[in-house]
Short mmCIF file of C-alpha atoms and ligand atoms in Angstrom, two decimals:
data_model
loop_
_atom_site.label_atom_id
_atom_site.label_comp_id
_atom_site.label_asym_id
_atom_site.label_seq_id
_atom_site.Cartn_x
_atom_site.Cartn_y
_atom_site.Cartn_z
CA MET A 1269 0.00 0.00 0.00
CA THR A 1270 1.37 3.36 -0.98
CA THR A 1271 1.31 6.30 1.37
CA THR A 1272 -0.52 9.54 0.81
CA SER A 1273 1.54 12.24 -0.83
CA THR A 1274 0.21 15.50 -2.00
CA THR A 1275 2.02 16.25 -5.21
CA THR A 1276 3.74 14.64 -8.16
CA SER A 1277 5.96 17.63 -8.78
CA THR A 1278 8.62 19.51 -6.86
CA SER A 1279 7.82 22.71 -8.76
CA THR A 1280 6.83 25.67 -6.61
CA THR A 1281 4.48 27.18 -9.23
CA ALA A 1282 0.77 26.56 -8.55
CA PRO A 1283 -0.59 23.71 -10.66
CA ARG A 1284 -2.82 24.67 -13.59
CA THR A 1285 -6.57 24.24 -13.62
CA ALA A 1286 -7.72 21.49 -15.99
CA PRO A 1287 -9.84 22.57 -18.97
CA GLY A 1288 -13.55 21.80 -19.05
CA PRO A 1289 -17.06 23.06 -19.71
CA LYS A 1290 -18.17 26.28 -18.05
CA GLY A 1291 -21.65 24.95 -17.27
CA ALA A 1292 -24.67 26.90 -16.09
CA PRO A 1293 -24.77 29.07 -12.94
CA LEU A 1294 -25.35 27.00 -9.76
CA VAL A 1295 -25.97 23.64 -11.49
CA GLY A 1296 -22.82 23.54 -13.64
CA SER A 1297 -23.00 20.65 -16.12
CA LEU A 1298 -25.82 18.75 -14.40
CA GLY A 1299 -28.10 19.29 -17.42
CA PRO A 1300 -26.04 17.44 -20.07
CA TRP A 1301 -24.95 14.91 -17.39
CA ARG A 1302 -28.59 14.00 -16.72
CA ARG A 1303 -29.66 14.01 -20.38
CA ASN A 1304 -27.16 11.34 -21.46
CA THR A 1305 -24.23 10.75 -19.13
CA ALA A 1306 -22.36 8.34 -21.42
CA GLU A 1307 -22.51 10.71 -24.36
CA PHE A 1308 -21.57 13.67 -22.15
CA LEU A 1309 -18.46 11.97 -20.74
CA LEU A 1310 -17.27 10.81 -24.15
CA GLY A 1311 -17.82 14.32 -25.49
CA LEU A 1312 -15.73 15.80 -22.63
CA GLN A 1313 -12.77 13.62 -23.56
CA ARG A 1314 -13.16 14.48 -27.24
CA ASP A 1315 -13.48 18.23 -26.62
CA TYR A 1316 -11.12 18.81 -23.64
CA GLY A 1317 -8.78 15.81 -23.46
CA GLU A 1318 -7.72 13.33 -20.79
CA MET A 1319 -8.06 15.61 -17.73
CA VAL A 1320 -11.37 17.48 -17.61
CA ARG A 1321 -12.71 19.69 -14.85
CA MET A 1322 -16.45 20.29 -14.44
CA ARG A 1323 -18.99 21.32 -11.85
CA LEU A 1324 -21.96 19.10 -11.02
CA GLY A 1325 -24.15 21.18 -8.74
CA PRO A 1326 -21.96 22.04 -5.72
CA MET A 1327 -19.30 19.41 -6.55
CA THR A 1328 -16.06 19.94 -8.45
CA VAL A 1329 -15.38 16.80 -10.47
CA HIS A 1330 -12.45 15.78 -12.65
CA GLN A 1331 -12.86 13.12 -15.33
CA VAL A 1332 -9.48 11.39 -15.50
CA THR A 1333 -8.53 9.21 -18.49
CA ASP A 1334 -4.82 9.99 -18.82
CA PRO A 1335 -3.32 6.54 -18.02
CA GLU A 1336 -0.54 7.97 -15.82
CA ALA A 1337 -3.04 10.02 -13.83
CA VAL A 1338 -5.34 6.97 -13.52
CA ARG A 1339 -2.37 5.01 -12.15
CA ARG A 1340 -1.69 7.74 -9.60
CA VAL A 1341 -5.31 7.70 -8.37
CA LEU A 1342 -5.78 3.93 -8.23
CA VAL A 1343 -2.26 2.68 -7.44
CA GLU A 1344 0.56 5.08 -6.52
CA ASN A 1345 -1.35 7.54 -4.35
CA ASN A 1346 -4.46 5.42 -3.74
CA ALA A 1347 -4.54 6.24 -0.01
CA ASN A 1348 -5.37 9.85 -0.96
CA TYR A 1349 -8.46 8.75 -2.88
CA VAL A 1350 -11.38 7.27 -0.91
CA ARG A 1351 -14.88 6.15 -1.92
CA GLY A 1352 -16.46 9.55 -1.17
CA PRO A 1353 -20.00 10.94 -1.43
CA LEU A 1354 -20.80 9.46 -4.84
CA TYR A 1355 -20.40 5.94 -3.37
CA GLU A 1356 -22.73 6.74 -0.46
CA GLN A 1357 -25.76 5.78 -2.57
CA PHE A 1358 -24.60 2.16 -2.56
CA GLY A 1359 -24.56 2.12 1.23
CA VAL A 1360 -28.31 2.81 1.34
CA VAL A 1361 -28.89 -0.80 0.32
CA MET A 1362 -25.57 -2.59 0.77
CA GLY A 1363 -24.72 -1.08 4.14
CA LYS A 1364 -21.02 -1.21 5.01
CA GLY A 1365 -19.29 -3.84 2.90
CA LEU A 1366 -16.34 -4.26 0.54
CA LEU A 1367 -17.69 -1.86 -2.05
CA THR A 1368 -18.62 0.96 0.30
CA SER A 1369 -15.93 0.93 3.01
CA ASP A 1370 -12.36 2.22 3.26
CA GLY A 1371 -9.31 1.88 5.52
CA ASP A 1372 -8.78 -0.93 8.04
CA PHE A 1373 -12.38 -2.13 7.92
CA TRP A 1374 -12.17 -2.63 4.13
CA ARG A 1375 -8.69 -4.22 4.38
CA GLY A 1376 -9.81 -6.78 6.96
CA HIS A 1377 -12.87 -7.76 4.93
CA ARG A 1378 -10.94 -7.97 1.67
CA ARG A 1379 -8.34 -10.28 3.29
CA ALA A 1380 -11.10 -12.45 4.69
CA VAL A 1381 -12.90 -13.14 1.39
CA GLN A 1382 -9.99 -12.96 -1.06
CA PRO A 1383 -8.85 -16.65 -0.89
CA VAL A 1384 -11.86 -18.02 -2.82
CA PHE A 1385 -11.36 -15.49 -5.62
CA LEU A 1386 -7.68 -16.20 -6.34
CA LYS A 1387 -6.89 -17.45 -9.85
CA ASN A 1388 -6.08 -21.02 -8.76
CA ALA A 1389 -9.06 -21.23 -6.41
CA VAL A 1390 -11.79 -20.04 -8.80
CA THR A 1391 -11.25 -23.03 -11.05
CA ASP A 1392 -13.17 -25.03 -8.40
CA ILE A 1393 -16.36 -23.38 -9.62
CA VAL A 1394 -16.06 -24.67 -13.21
CA PRO A 1395 -18.45 -27.65 -12.62
CA ASN A 1396 -21.08 -25.23 -11.30
CA ILE A 1397 -20.73 -22.92 -14.30
CA VAL A 1398 -21.01 -25.88 -16.67
CA ALA A 1399 -24.04 -27.43 -14.93
CA ALA A 1400 -26.01 -24.16 -14.71
CA THR A 1401 -25.24 -23.35 -18.36
CA GLU A 1402 -26.31 -26.82 -19.49
CA GLU A 1403 -29.63 -26.43 -17.65
CA MET A 1404 -30.23 -23.13 -19.44
CA LEU A 1405 -29.25 -24.51 -22.84
CA ASP A 1406 -31.64 -27.45 -22.44
CA GLU A 1407 -34.45 -24.96 -21.80
CA TRP A 1408 -33.32 -22.98 -24.86
CA GLU A 1409 -33.54 -26.16 -26.95
CA ALA A 1410 -37.27 -26.36 -26.23
CA LYS A 1411 -37.73 -22.64 -26.99
CA ALA A 1412 -35.83 -22.93 -30.27
CA ALA A 1413 -38.07 -25.84 -31.31
CA ARG A 1414 -41.08 -23.53 -30.81
CA ASP A 1415 -39.23 -20.65 -32.57
CA GLU A 1416 -39.74 -18.65 -29.39
CA PRO A 1417 -37.37 -15.71 -28.79
CA VAL A 1418 -35.51 -15.43 -25.49
CA ASP A 1419 -35.01 -12.30 -23.42
CA LEU A 1420 -31.21 -12.38 -23.31
CA MET A 1421 -30.67 -10.04 -20.35
CA THR A 1422 -33.15 -11.91 -18.14
CA GLU A 1423 -31.58 -15.25 -19.07
CA MET A 1424 -28.06 -14.02 -18.34
CA LEU A 1425 -29.08 -12.48 -15.02
CA ARG A 1426 -30.62 -15.77 -13.90
CA LEU A 1427 -27.62 -17.81 -15.07
CA THR A 1428 -25.02 -15.66 -13.30
CA LEU A 1429 -27.10 -15.40 -10.12
CA VAL A 1430 -27.57 -19.18 -9.96
CA THR A 1431 -23.88 -19.82 -10.72
CA LEU A 1432 -22.66 -17.33 -8.10
CA SER A 1433 -25.00 -18.60 -5.42
CA ARG A 1434 -24.21 -22.27 -5.93
CA SER A 1435 -20.46 -21.68 -6.33
CA LEU A 1436 -19.80 -19.37 -3.39
CA PHE A 1437 -22.64 -20.22 -0.99
CA ALA A 1438 -23.72 -23.77 -2.04
CA TYR A 1439 -27.23 -22.36 -2.10
CA ASP A 1440 -29.72 -22.96 -4.91
CA ILE A 1441 -31.34 -19.60 -5.53
CA LYS A 1442 -33.00 -20.55 -8.81
CA PRO A 1443 -36.55 -20.77 -7.40
CA ALA A 1444 -36.24 -17.18 -6.13
CA SER A 1445 -34.50 -15.76 -9.21
CA ALA A 1446 -37.60 -14.05 -10.68
CA VAL A 1447 -38.32 -12.28 -7.37
CA LEU A 1448 -34.67 -11.27 -7.06
CA LYS A 1449 -34.63 -9.80 -10.57
CA ARG A 1450 -37.45 -7.45 -9.53
CA ILE A 1451 -35.61 -6.66 -6.30
CA VAL A 1452 -32.45 -5.74 -8.23
CA ASP A 1453 -34.56 -3.30 -10.30
CA ASP A 1454 -35.80 -1.80 -7.02
CA VAL A 1455 -32.23 -1.59 -5.73
CA VAL A 1456 -31.24 0.50 -8.75
CA GLU A 1457 -34.27 2.72 -8.29
CA VAL A 1458 -33.78 3.48 -4.60
CA MET A 1459 -30.05 4.01 -4.94
CA PHE A 1460 -30.15 6.38 -7.90
CA ARG A 1461 -33.53 8.04 -8.41
CA ARG A 1462 -33.28 10.51 -5.58
CA GLY A 1463 -34.19 14.12 -5.18
CA THR A 1464 -37.94 14.01 -4.55
CA PRO A 1465 -39.23 16.20 -1.71
CA SER A 1466 -40.29 13.10 0.26
CA GLU A 1467 -36.64 12.14 0.71
CA MET A 1468 -36.04 15.29 2.72
CA LEU A 1469 -38.50 14.10 5.33
CA PRO A 1470 -37.13 12.51 8.52
CA SER A 1471 -35.91 8.96 7.86
CA TRP A 1472 -38.37 7.39 10.34
CA LEU A 1473 -41.35 8.52 8.22
CA PRO A 1474 -42.69 5.66 6.05
CA THR A 1475 -42.04 7.14 2.58
CA ALA A 1476 -42.45 4.98 -0.54
CA ARG A 1477 -38.66 4.88 -0.95
CA LYS A 1478 -38.09 3.81 2.63
CA ARG A 1479 -40.75 1.10 2.29
CA LYS A 1480 -38.92 -0.19 -0.80
CA ILE A 1481 -35.58 -0.24 1.05
CA ASP A 1482 -37.18 -2.12 3.94
CA HIS A 1483 -38.67 -4.62 1.50
CA ILE A 1484 -35.28 -5.18 -0.18
CA HIS A 1485 -33.71 -5.80 3.23
CA ARG A 1486 -36.48 -8.22 4.23
CA VAL A 1487 -36.00 -10.26 1.04
CA PHE A 1488 -32.22 -10.34 1.45
CA ASP A 1489 -32.45 -11.11 5.17
CA LYS A 1490 -34.37 -14.23 4.18
CA VAL A 1491 -31.71 -15.19 1.60
CA VAL A 1492 -28.95 -14.63 4.17
CA ALA A 1493 -30.80 -16.68 6.79
CA ASP A 1494 -31.30 -19.55 4.30
CA VAL A 1495 -27.64 -19.44 3.18
CA ARG A 1496 -26.42 -19.55 6.80
CA GLU A 1497 -28.83 -22.26 7.83
CA ASN A 1498 -27.88 -24.35 4.80
CA HIS A 1499 -24.17 -23.89 5.57
CA ALA A 1500 -24.67 -24.80 9.25
CA ARG A 1501 -26.39 -28.03 8.14
CA THR A 1502 -24.09 -29.10 5.28
CA GLY A 1503 -20.78 -27.30 5.90
CA GLU A 1504 -20.80 -26.47 2.16
CA GLY A 1505 -20.11 -23.14 0.43
CA PRO A 1506 -16.52 -21.84 0.33
CA LEU A 1507 -17.29 -18.14 0.75
CA ILE A 1508 -19.92 -18.45 3.46
CA ALA A 1509 -17.44 -20.70 5.30
CA LEU A 1510 -14.82 -17.91 5.21
CA MET A 1511 -17.36 -15.31 6.29
CA GLU A 1512 -18.57 -17.40 9.24
CA GLN A 1513 -14.96 -17.82 10.44
CA ALA A 1514 -13.91 -14.22 9.79
CA GLU A 1515 -12.87 -12.00 12.68
CA ASP A 1516 -12.77 -8.25 13.07
CA PRO A 1517 -8.97 -7.58 13.18
CA ALA A 1518 -9.45 -4.71 15.66
CA THR A 1519 -11.47 -6.68 18.25
CA GLY A 1520 -10.83 -10.35 17.42
CA GLU A 1521 -14.64 -10.79 17.50
CA PRO A 1522 -16.47 -12.70 14.77
CA TRP A 1523 -18.27 -10.60 12.15
CA THR A 1524 -21.63 -9.42 13.44
CA ASP A 1525 -24.85 -10.63 11.78
CA ARG A 1526 -25.16 -7.21 10.22
CA GLN A 1527 -21.61 -7.29 8.79
CA LEU A 1528 -22.23 -10.73 7.35
CA ARG A 1529 -25.54 -9.59 5.82
CA ASP A 1530 -23.98 -6.50 4.24
CA GLU A 1531 -21.06 -8.43 2.77
CA LEU A 1532 -23.23 -11.22 1.40
CA LEU A 1533 -25.55 -8.67 -0.19
CA THR A 1534 -22.55 -6.84 -1.67
CA ILE A 1535 -21.23 -10.03 -3.27
CA TYR A 1536 -24.65 -11.02 -4.66
CA LEU A 1537 -25.31 -7.54 -6.08
CA ALA A 1538 -21.81 -6.70 -7.33
CA GLY A 1539 -21.15 -10.17 -8.71
CA HIS A 1540 -24.06 -11.25 -10.85
CA GLU A 1541 -25.45 -8.20 -12.66
CA THR A 1542 -22.06 -7.05 -14.00
CA THR A 1543 -21.22 -10.49 -15.40
CA ALA A 1544 -24.71 -10.86 -16.92
CA VAL A 1545 -24.47 -7.48 -18.67
CA SER A 1546 -21.07 -8.38 -20.06
CA LEU A 1547 -22.33 -11.76 -21.33
CA CYS A 1548 -25.19 -10.00 -23.05
CA TRP A 1549 -22.95 -7.51 -24.87
CA THR A 1550 -20.44 -10.25 -25.80
CA LEU A 1551 -23.10 -12.49 -27.33
CA LEU A 1552 -24.64 -9.58 -29.24
CA SER A 1553 -21.24 -8.51 -30.54
CA ILE A 1554 -20.51 -12.03 -31.75
CA ALA A 1555 -23.92 -12.29 -33.45
CA ASN A 1556 -23.28 -9.00 -35.26
CA HIS A 1557 -19.77 -9.84 -36.50
CA PRO A 1558 -19.81 -12.99 -38.67
CA HIS A 1559 -16.01 -13.14 -39.03
CA VAL A 1560 -15.66 -13.14 -35.22
CA GLN A 1561 -18.29 -15.88 -35.03
CA ASP A 1562 -16.37 -17.97 -37.62
CA GLU A 1563 -13.07 -17.63 -35.82
CA LEU A 1564 -14.68 -18.45 -32.50
CA ASP A 1565 -16.25 -21.58 -34.00
CA GLU A 1566 -12.91 -22.69 -35.25
CA GLU A 1567 -11.23 -22.30 -31.86
CA ILE A 1568 -14.05 -23.91 -29.90
CA ASN A 1569 -14.29 -26.86 -32.31
CA GLY A 1570 -10.52 -27.31 -32.16
CA VAL A 1571 -10.16 -27.08 -28.38
CA LEU A 1572 -13.37 -28.66 -27.17
CA GLY A 1573 -14.96 -30.54 -30.07
CA GLY A 1574 -18.32 -31.47 -28.57
CA ALA A 1575 -16.99 -31.85 -24.99
CA THR A 1576 -17.88 -29.57 -22.10
CA PRO A 1577 -15.04 -27.33 -20.91
CA ASP A 1578 -12.93 -28.06 -17.85
CA ALA A 1579 -10.52 -25.55 -16.32
CA ASP A 1580 -7.54 -26.63 -18.47
CA ARG A 1581 -9.47 -26.54 -21.72
CA ALA A 1582 -11.05 -23.21 -20.79
CA ALA A 1583 -7.54 -21.77 -20.41
CA GLU A 1584 -6.80 -22.80 -24.01
CA LEU A 1585 -9.69 -20.71 -25.38
CA THR A 1586 -7.42 -17.74 -26.11
CA TYR A 1587 -9.42 -16.18 -28.96
CA THR A 1588 -12.61 -16.49 -26.89
CA ARG A 1589 -10.81 -14.57 -24.15
CA MET A 1590 -9.82 -11.87 -26.68
CA VAL A 1591 -13.45 -11.54 -27.76
CA VAL A 1592 -14.52 -11.16 -24.11
CA ASP A 1593 -11.76 -8.59 -23.49
CA GLU A 1594 -12.86 -6.57 -26.52
CA SER A 1595 -16.47 -6.71 -25.41
CA LEU A 1596 -15.44 -5.43 -21.95
CA ARG A 1597 -13.60 -2.61 -23.75
CA MET A 1598 -16.51 -1.50 -25.95
CA TYR A 1599 -19.16 -2.12 -23.32
CA PRO A 1600 -17.61 -1.89 -19.83
CA PRO A 1601 -20.45 -2.85 -17.43
CA ILE A 1602 -19.00 -0.57 -14.73
CA TRP A 1603 -18.63 2.38 -17.04
CA ILE A 1604 -17.75 4.97 -14.33
CA PHE A 1605 -16.61 4.84 -10.73
CA PRO A 1606 -15.80 7.71 -8.38
CA ARG A 1607 -13.24 8.69 -5.77
CA ALA A 1608 -12.91 11.67 -3.41
CA ALA A 1609 -9.53 13.38 -2.86
CA VAL A 1610 -8.63 13.48 0.86
CA GLY A 1611 -5.75 15.93 0.34
CA PRO A 1612 -4.61 18.08 -2.58
CA ASP A 1613 -2.73 16.44 -5.43
CA THR A 1614 -1.45 17.06 -8.94
CA LEU A 1615 -2.70 14.83 -11.73
CA GLY A 1616 -1.37 15.12 -15.27
CA GLY A 1617 0.02 18.54 -14.37
CA TYR A 1618 -3.33 19.85 -13.12
CA GLY A 1619 -4.28 20.75 -9.57
CA ILE A 1620 -6.78 18.64 -7.60
CA GLU A 1621 -8.29 20.24 -4.48
CA ALA A 1622 -8.89 18.33 -1.27
CA GLY A 1623 -12.53 17.26 -1.08
CA SER A 1624 -13.11 17.33 -4.84
CA SER A 1625 -14.32 14.26 -6.74
CA ILE A 1626 -12.58 12.15 -9.34
CA LEU A 1627 -14.44 10.22 -11.97
CA LEU A 1628 -12.69 7.21 -13.43
CA SER A 1629 -14.45 6.36 -16.65
CA PRO A 1630 -13.70 2.98 -18.24
CA LEU A 1631 -16.14 3.96 -21.01
CA ALA A 1632 -14.16 7.10 -21.93
CA SER A 1633 -10.74 5.47 -21.29
CA HIS A 1634 -11.69 2.58 -23.61
CA HIS A 1635 -12.68 5.02 -26.36
CA ASN A 1636 -9.60 7.22 -26.01
CA PRO A 1637 -8.28 7.59 -29.58
CA ARG A 1638 -4.73 8.12 -28.25
CA HIS A 1639 -4.64 4.44 -27.25
CA TRP A 1640 -7.35 2.79 -29.34
CA ASP A 1641 -7.29 3.02 -33.10
CA ASN A 1642 -10.83 3.46 -34.47
CA PRO A 1643 -12.35 2.84 -31.02
CA VAL A 1644 -15.90 2.21 -32.29
CA ALA A 1645 -14.78 -0.89 -34.25
CA PHE A 1646 -15.15 -4.29 -32.57
CA ASP A 1647 -11.73 -5.93 -32.99
CA PRO A 1648 -10.60 -8.76 -30.67
CA TYR A 1649 -7.06 -8.49 -32.12
CA ARG A 1650 -6.52 -5.47 -29.88
CA PHE A 1651 -5.91 -8.10 -27.20
CA THR A 1652 -3.09 -10.19 -28.61
CA PRO A 1653 -0.35 -10.46 -25.94
CA GLN A 1654 1.87 -8.13 -27.97
CA ALA A 1655 -0.83 -5.47 -28.41
CA VAL A 1656 -1.56 -5.61 -24.67
CA ARG A 1657 2.15 -5.19 -23.85
CA GLU A 1658 2.47 -2.17 -26.12
CA ARG A 1659 -0.48 -0.27 -24.59
CA PRO A 1660 -0.36 1.59 -21.25
CA ARG A 1661 -1.89 -0.75 -18.67
CA MET A 1662 -4.26 1.94 -17.36
CA ALA A 1663 -5.83 2.55 -20.78
CA TYR A 1664 -7.96 -0.54 -20.04
CA LEU A 1665 -9.74 -0.88 -16.69
CA PRO A 1666 -12.98 -2.86 -16.88
CA PHE A 1667 -12.26 -4.22 -13.39
CA GLY A 1668 -10.61 -1.11 -11.97
CA ALA A 1669 -6.98 -1.36 -10.80
CA GLY A 1670 -4.73 -1.32 -7.75
CA PRO A 1671 -5.72 -2.57 -4.29
CA ARG A 1672 -9.42 -1.89 -4.96
CA GLN A 1673 -9.45 -3.87 -8.21
CA CYS A 1674 -12.58 -6.03 -8.55
CA VAL A 1675 -12.22 -8.99 -6.19
CA GLY A 1676 -14.31 -11.15 -8.58
CA ASN A 1677 -12.41 -10.47 -11.82
CA ASN A 1678 -10.94 -14.00 -12.14
CA MET A 1679 -14.33 -15.52 -11.50
CA ALA A 1680 -16.06 -13.24 -14.03
CA LEU A 1681 -13.49 -13.90 -16.77
CA LEU A 1682 -13.73 -17.66 -16.24
CA GLU A 1683 -17.53 -17.56 -16.36
CA LEU A 1684 -17.56 -15.40 -19.47
CA ARG A 1685 -15.16 -17.65 -21.36
CA ILE A 1686 -16.95 -20.89 -20.47
CA ILE A 1687 -20.51 -19.65 -20.97
CA VAL A 1688 -19.71 -18.01 -24.33
CA ALA A 1689 -18.04 -21.22 -25.52
CA MET A 1690 -20.89 -23.47 -24.36
CA ILE A 1691 -23.60 -21.30 -25.94
CA ASN A 1692 -21.59 -21.21 -29.11
CA GLN A 1693 -21.27 -25.00 -29.18
CA ARG A 1694 -25.03 -25.40 -29.34
CA PHE A 1695 -26.60 -22.21 -30.71
CA ARG A 1696 -26.25 -19.24 -32.93
CA LEU A 1697 -28.08 -16.11 -32.00
CA ASN A 1698 -30.08 -14.10 -34.53
CA LEU A 1699 -30.97 -10.59 -33.55
CA VAL A 1700 -34.68 -10.10 -33.81
CA PRO A 1701 -35.08 -7.58 -36.68
CA GLY A 1702 -35.64 -4.05 -35.48
CA ASP A 1703 -33.73 -4.45 -32.23
CA LEU A 1704 -30.99 -1.92 -31.74
CA LEU A 1705 -27.67 -2.56 -30.12
CA GLN A 1706 -27.31 0.76 -28.32
CA TYR A 1707 -26.03 1.87 -24.97
CA GLY A 1708 -29.03 2.40 -22.78
CA SER A 1709 -29.17 5.19 -20.25
CA PRO A 1710 -26.67 3.75 -17.79
CA VAL A 1711 -27.43 3.72 -14.10
CA ILE A 1712 -25.25 1.22 -12.26
CA SER A 1713 -24.13 -0.76 -15.24
CA LEU A 1714 -24.14 -0.11 -18.93
CA ARG A 1715 -27.04 -2.12 -20.26
CA PRO A 1716 -28.47 -2.27 -23.80
CA LEU A 1717 -31.09 0.35 -24.64
CA ARG A 1718 -34.00 -2.01 -24.17
CA ASP A 1719 -34.86 -5.66 -23.75
CA VAL A 1720 -32.88 -7.73 -26.23
CA MET A 1721 -35.02 -10.51 -27.62
CA VAL A 1722 -33.05 -13.04 -29.66
CA ARG A 1723 -34.06 -16.05 -31.69
CA LEU A 1724 -31.91 -19.13 -31.39
CA ARG A 1725 -30.72 -21.41 -34.16
CA PRO A 1726 -29.41 -24.79 -32.99
CA ARG A 1727 -25.89 -25.19 -34.37
CA GLU A 1728 -24.94 -27.61 -37.09
CA ARG A 1729 -21.97 -29.37 -35.57
CA ARG A 1730 -18.75 -28.84 -37.51
CA THR A 1731 -16.03 -31.44 -37.42
CA GLY A 1732 -13.15 -29.00 -37.28
CA GLY A 1733 -11.39 -26.77 -39.77
CA ALA A 1734 -14.51 -26.16 -41.85
CA SER A 1735 -14.68 -22.43 -41.40
CA ALA A 1736 -12.46 -20.05 -43.28
CA SER A 1737 -9.72 -18.74 -41.04
CA ARG A 1738 -9.87 -14.99 -40.68
CA VAL A 1739 -6.79 -14.56 -38.56
CA GLY A 1740 -5.89 -10.92 -38.72
CA ALA A 1741 -9.05 -10.03 -40.65
CA PRO A 1742 -9.66 -6.30 -40.65
CA ALA A 1743 -11.96 -5.09 -37.92
CA ALA A 1744 -15.53 -4.64 -39.07
CA GLU A 1745 -17.20 -1.39 -38.20
CA SER A 1746 -19.35 -2.12 -35.20
CA ALA A 1747 -23.01 -2.82 -35.78
CA CYS A 1748 -23.60 -0.69 -32.71
CA PRO A 1749 -25.31 2.41 -34.08
CA TYR A 1750 -23.68 4.55 -31.42
CA ARG A 1751 -20.79 6.67 -32.70
CA PRO A 1752 -19.09 9.23 -30.50
CA GLY A 1753 -19.69 12.51 -32.24
CA ASP A 1754 -22.80 11.38 -34.09
CA ARG A 1755 -25.14 12.71 -31.53
C1 HEM B 2473 -17.75 -8.60 -15.78
C2 HEM B 2473 -17.98 -8.61 -14.49
C3 HEM B 2473 -17.51 -7.57 -13.52
C4 HEM B 2473 -17.11 -6.27 -13.73
C5 HEM B 2473 -17.03 -5.53 -15.06
C6 HEM B 2473 -16.75 -5.71 -12.45
C7 HEM B 2473 -16.25 -4.43 -12.28
C8 HEM B 2473 -15.78 -3.94 -11.07
C9 HEM B 2473 -15.08 -2.69 -10.90
C10 HEM B 2473 -14.75 -1.69 -12.00
C11 HEM B 2473 -14.76 -2.57 -9.59
C12 HEM B 2473 -13.91 -1.47 -8.94
C13 HEM B 2473 -14.74 -0.33 -8.43
C14 HEM B 2473 -13.89 0.75 -7.79
O1 HEM B 2473 -12.66 0.66 -7.75
O2 HEM B 2473 -14.48 1.72 -7.31
C15 HEM B 2473 -15.30 -3.73 -8.91
C16 HEM B 2473 -15.21 -3.96 -7.55
C17 HEM B 2473 -15.79 -5.04 -6.91
N1 HEM B 2473 -16.37 -6.13 -7.50
FE1 HEM B 2473 -16.57 -6.44 -9.49
N2 HEM B 2473 -16.96 -6.66 -11.49
C18 HEM B 2473 -17.39 -7.81 -12.09
C19 HEM B 2473 -17.66 -9.02 -11.47
C20 HEM B 2473 -17.63 -9.24 -10.12
C21 HEM B 2473 -17.88 -10.49 -9.46
C22 HEM B 2473 -18.15 -11.82 -10.18
C23 HEM B 2473 -17.84 -10.27 -8.12
C24 HEM B 2473 -18.04 -11.22 -6.96
C25 HEM B 2473 -18.53 -12.42 -7.05
C26 HEM B 2473 -17.52 -8.87 -7.93
C27 HEM B 2473 -17.39 -8.23 -6.71
C28 HEM B 2473 -16.81 -6.98 -6.53
C29 HEM B 2473 -16.51 -6.41 -5.22
C30 HEM B 2473 -16.85 -7.02 -3.87
C31 HEM B 2473 -15.87 -5.20 -5.47
C32 HEM B 2473 -15.28 -4.24 -4.43
C33 HEM B 2473 -13.83 -4.68 -4.20
C34 HEM B 2473 -13.06 -3.84 -3.21
O3 HEM B 2473 -13.23 -2.62 -3.18
O4 HEM B 2473 -12.25 -4.43 -2.52
N3 HEM B 2473 -17.39 -8.28 -9.16
N4 HEM B 2473 -15.89 -4.55 -9.84
#
């Protein structure tokens, strides 16, 4: 862990103020931010560069996409940058857990859960990923026979929720998955649609929002109770086992019921929706790029034939991994995340005041033309080992970076690779005509504009080498109708 320092330069001259939009009196740039945040942030990078200063109401905010400045915030001087007020919304539902805490509390909890997420440990969950995916694909078989479209986002949410719950908590959540999908929608609503007069009333008054929060907690309290009871009976579930044994480093006491509830809720909420969104974008990108589909077929036929993946075979699916990486670049599920500066600092030569906010924006960083040639093109060959080596590491941050990097990144990447391969072995996806592949209005994660209904075509099995190799084929212009600058 690095220590807090307050400047990158020994110069005595006052650091410059970063360029940025003037904004309107009092509200600053809140108007364009609210109209279309994704478009606004991409426009800021295009118009002002990699360090942009803006006002959002009373807050001074810097969007930081200069890779060296990103490194300073997330790695070198990370102790100077805490979660801050923009993260407080998460605490309304998640309480105090890994996502929302800082300092010794965060460190103790991160150490406690980390072992199950290490690269060598996550391979234990492969049988769960495979079994849950097979169950889904069998259901798809029946739908395909009736030519019935599937709602891709709903399917992916259920699959990742079931996989996470069985893998980490040995708890079968499938029967409750429809209820939980509605609850996750409520979570998004109560965390982010604020600002009505009723929210200024005392917190003990039963407002509609408060009733919703109470309902969310009641549903999750039941899940937590079931997970704990199931673990007490069977001893199963690697993560719940660690949580039950965990101690508060300051007191030596076991985690309280409340701490365990908050952390379990954090893992459920942070772990399944992000992976589901990414699966959705990856499958849509494949369906819209026939040469990517062909090359994927060739790899999957060669490595797996008709067999289901195990951990070793999954590791051999290198092109599949490149496709997933490119999808996470074009469509990073966590498209922005904030920090608050504890003390003053200098980033990219510009001054940062204590108490001001920093916005890390994977969406803008991943479309930065200084590091990504033709960033709106979907091209998995951006992720050959050599291309990765030649690019600044902090130009790509779908999972964040530094000590607060996503604890579940190994698990998510393994799931994505295996599920994409298994779907591809059995089906091709046709977009239902008329559906658009557009960024929706992002709230927590960057979802497609609306429900994505896809029709499924059962695959004709190939016996290897049948498809034309397109190694190095030029990147096709993305079918995504979004183009920075178009709108
Ligand atoms: C494609 C899937 C995923 C994406 C894109 C993603 C993205 C991220 C990002 C960007 C952060 C850093 C936020 C920040 O620094 O402020 C983060 C943190 C976190 N993620 Fe993920 N995540 C994914 C999957 C998962 C999974 C599968 C789990 C758990 C099962 C998980 C649990 C967490 C937790 C607990 C944190 C907070 C870590 C800490 O601060 O110590 N995520 N995630």
